[in-house]
Coordinates of C-alpha atoms in Angstrom, one line a residue:
X76 CA 13.9 153.5 117.4
X77 CA 10.2 153.4 118.3
X78 CA 7.9 152.0 115.5
X79 CA 4.5 153.5 115.0
X80 CA 1.4 151.8 113.7
X81 CA -0.4 152.9 110.7
X82 CA -3.3 154.0 112.9
X83 CA -1.0 156.2 115.1
X84 CA 0.5 157.8 112.0
X85 CA -2.9 158.6 110.5
X86 CA -4.2 160.1 113.7
X87 CA -1.0 162.2 114.0
X88 CA -1.5 163.4 110.4
X89 CA -5.1 164.3 111.2
X90 CA -3.9 166.4 114.2
X91 CA -1.2 167.9 112.0
X92 CA -3.9 169.1 109.6
X93 CA -6.2 170.2 112.5
X94 CA -3.4 172.3 114.0
X95 CA -2.9 174.1 110.7
X96 CA -6.7 174.6 110.2
X97 CA -7.2 175.8 113.8
X98 CA -4.4 178.3 113.5
X99 CA -5.3 179.6 110.1
X100 CA -9.1 179.6 110.2
X101 CA -9.9 180.0 113.9
X102 CA -7.8 183.2 114.1
X103 CA -8.6 186.7 115.1
X104 CA -6.3 189.5 114.0
X105 CA -5.6 192.2 116.5
X106 CA -5.2 195.8 115.4
X107 CA -1.5 196.5 115.2
X108 CA -1.4 200.1 116.3
X109 CA -3.5 202.5 118.3
X110 CA -5.3 203.7 115.2
X111 CA -5.7 200.2 113.7
X112 CA -3.0 200.7 111.1
X113 CA -0.7 198.0 110.0
X114 CA 2.6 199.5 111.3
X115 CA 4.0 200.8 114.5
X116 CA 4.4 204.4 113.5
X117 CA 7.7 205.2 115.2
X118 CA 9.5 202.1 113.9
X119 CA 7.7 201.3 110.6
X120 CA 7.8 197.6 111.7
X121 CA 4.8 195.4 111.4
X122 CA 3.4 193.9 114.6
X123 CA 1.6 190.8 113.4
X124 CA -0.5 190.0 116.5
X125 CA -3.4 187.5 116.3
X126 CA -5.2 185.0 118.5
X127 CA -5.7 181.4 117.3
X128 CA -7.0 178.2 118.7
X129 CA -4.2 176.0 117.5
X130 CA -2.9 175.4 121.1
X131 CA -6.1 173.5 122.1
X132 CA -5.4 171.1 119.3
X133 CA -1.8 170.7 120.3
X134 CA -2.9 169.8 123.8
X135 CA -5.3 167.2 122.5
X136 CA -2.7 165.8 120.1
X137 CA -0.4 165.3 123.0
X138 CA -3.1 163.4 124.8
X139 CA -4.1 161.3 121.8
X140 CA -0.8 160.4 120.1
X141 CA 1.8 161.3 122.7
X142 CA 5.4 162.2 122.0
X143 CA 7.2 162.3 119.5
X144 CA 4.2 162.3 117.0
X145 CA 2.5 165.2 118.8
X146 CA 5.8 167.2 118.8
X147 CA 6.1 166.8 115.0
X148 CA 2.5 167.6 114.3
X149 CA 2.6 170.7 116.6
X150 CA 5.9 172.0 115.5
X151 CA 5.6 171.6 111.7
X152 CA 1.9 172.3 111.7
X153 CA 2.3 175.6 113.5
X154 CA 5.2 176.6 111.4
X155 CA 3.4 175.9 108.2
X156 CA 0.3 177.8 109.5
X157 CA 2.4 180.9 110.1
X158 CA 3.7 180.7 106.5
X159 CA 0.2 180.2 105.2
X160 CA -1.2 183.3 107.0
X161 CA 1.6 185.5 105.9
X162 CA 3.7 185.5 109.1
X163 CA 6.6 183.5 107.7
X164 CA 9.1 185.4 110.0
X165 CA 7.5 183.5 112.9
X166 CA 7.7 180.0 111.3
X167 CA 11.0 179.0 113.0
X168 CA 10.0 180.4 116.4
X169 CA 6.7 178.6 116.1
X170 CA 8.5 175.4 115.2
X171 CA 10.5 175.6 118.4
X172 CA 7.9 177.0 120.7
X173 CA 5.0 174.8 119.7
X174 CA 7.2 171.8 119.6
X175 CA 8.3 172.5 123.2
X176 CA 4.7 173.0 124.2
X177 CA 3.8 169.6 122.7
X178 CA 6.8 167.9 124.4
X179 CA 5.8 169.2 127.8
X180 CA 2.1 168.4 127.3
X181 CA 3.0 164.9 126.2
X182 CA 5.3 164.4 129.2
X183 CA 2.8 165.7 131.7
X184 CA -0.3 163.9 130.3
X185 CA 1.6 160.6 130.2
X186 CA 1.6 160.5 134.0
X187 CA -1.1 162.7 135.5
X188 CA -4.5 163.6 134.2
X189 CA -6.4 165.1 137.2
X190 CA -7.8 168.6 137.1
X191 CA -4.8 170.2 138.9
X192 CA -2.3 168.6 136.6
X193 CA -4.2 169.6 133.5
X194 CA -4.4 173.2 134.8
X195 CA -0.7 173.2 135.5
X196 CA 0.0 171.8 132.0
X197 CA -1.9 174.7 130.4
X198 CA -0.1 177.2 132.6
X199 CA 3.4 175.9 131.9
X200 CA 2.7 175.6 128.1
X201 CA 1.2 179.1 128.1
X202 CA 4.4 180.4 129.8
X203 CA 6.5 178.7 127.1
X204 CA 4.4 180.3 124.4
X205 CA 4.2 183.8 125.9
X206 CA 7.9 183.9 126.9
X207 CA 9.0 182.4 123.6
X208 CA 7.3 184.9 121.4
X209 CA 8.2 187.8 123.7
X210 CA 11.9 186.8 123.5
X211 CA 11.8 186.3 119.8
X212 CA 10.2 189.8 119.3
X213 CA 12.6 191.3 121.7
X214 CA 15.9 189.7 120.8
X215 CA 15.6 188.5 117.2
X216 CA 13.3 191.2 115.9
X217 CA 15.2 193.7 118.1
X218 CA 12.1 195.7 118.9
X219 CA 10.6 196.1 122.4
X220 CA 7.5 197.9 121.0
X221 CA 6.5 194.8 118.9
X222 CA 7.2 192.5 121.9
X223 CA 5.2 194.7 124.2
X224 CA 2.3 195.2 121.8
X225 CA 1.9 191.4 121.2
X226 CA 2.4 190.4 124.9
X227 CA -1.2 191.0 126.0
X228 CA -2.5 189.3 122.8
X229 CA -0.4 186.2 123.7
X230 CA -1.7 186.2 127.2
X231 CA -5.3 186.4 126.0
X232 CA -4.6 183.6 123.5
X233 CA -3.2 181.4 126.4
X234 CA -6.3 182.1 128.6
X235 CA -8.7 181.4 125.8
X236 CA -7.0 178.1 124.7
X237 CA -6.7 177.0 128.4
X238 CA -10.4 177.7 129.0
X239 CA -11.3 175.4 126.2
X240 CA -8.5 172.8 126.6
X241 CA -8.9 172.1 130.4
X242 CA -12.4 170.6 130.3
X243 CA -11.8 168.9 126.9
X244 CA -8.6 167.3 128.1
X245 CA -10.3 166.1 131.4
X246 CA -13.3 164.6 129.6
X247 CA -11.1 162.9 126.9
X248 CA -8.6 161.6 129.4
X249 CA -11.3 159.8 131.3
X250 CA -13.4 158.7 128.4
X251 CA -11.3 157.9 125.4
X252 CA -7.7 157.7 126.6
X253 CA -7.0 155.8 129.7
X254 CA -4.0 156.5 132.0
X255 CA -0.7 156.0 130.2
X256 CA -2.5 155.1 127.0
X257 CA -2.6 157.0 123.8
X258 CA -4.0 155.6 120.5
X259 CA -2.8 152.1 120.1
X260 CA -2.3 150.2 116.9

């Protein structure tokens, strides 16, 4: 079992808190129906679509602390953020989806940190997020209209997070975190 230093655990805890804050506070709700009402009129179900900037912090956490600490911070932080903002139904999917994103980001950033690799990282993680929430809405919520309504919102969230994360990751990977290094004890 890998042992972590106190410094690594503290930095992971800071990222855990930052993921919650970025998801809860840097969040933009999207109107849920064509008239801005809270429900899809034909089903009566709520489509809780919003854009947040938590994914940027997940990518940076993967660079800074690596796996498995980034996975824990991303998965649990995102799930708690969903509970805090009133989207508790999405807590378990977020736990899985954001954990998978952090895992992939940690694996990819461990080896390659050039521009193309960082762009691919954001693309692959975005596909996990978009596909994961679409499948959850489609299969578990059993409602294509919710899945379809939230799909463009998730694509926009992916684009916005990637636009911020790509240059930040490139700068941080060259300046603060050398190749194959995360925060050391």
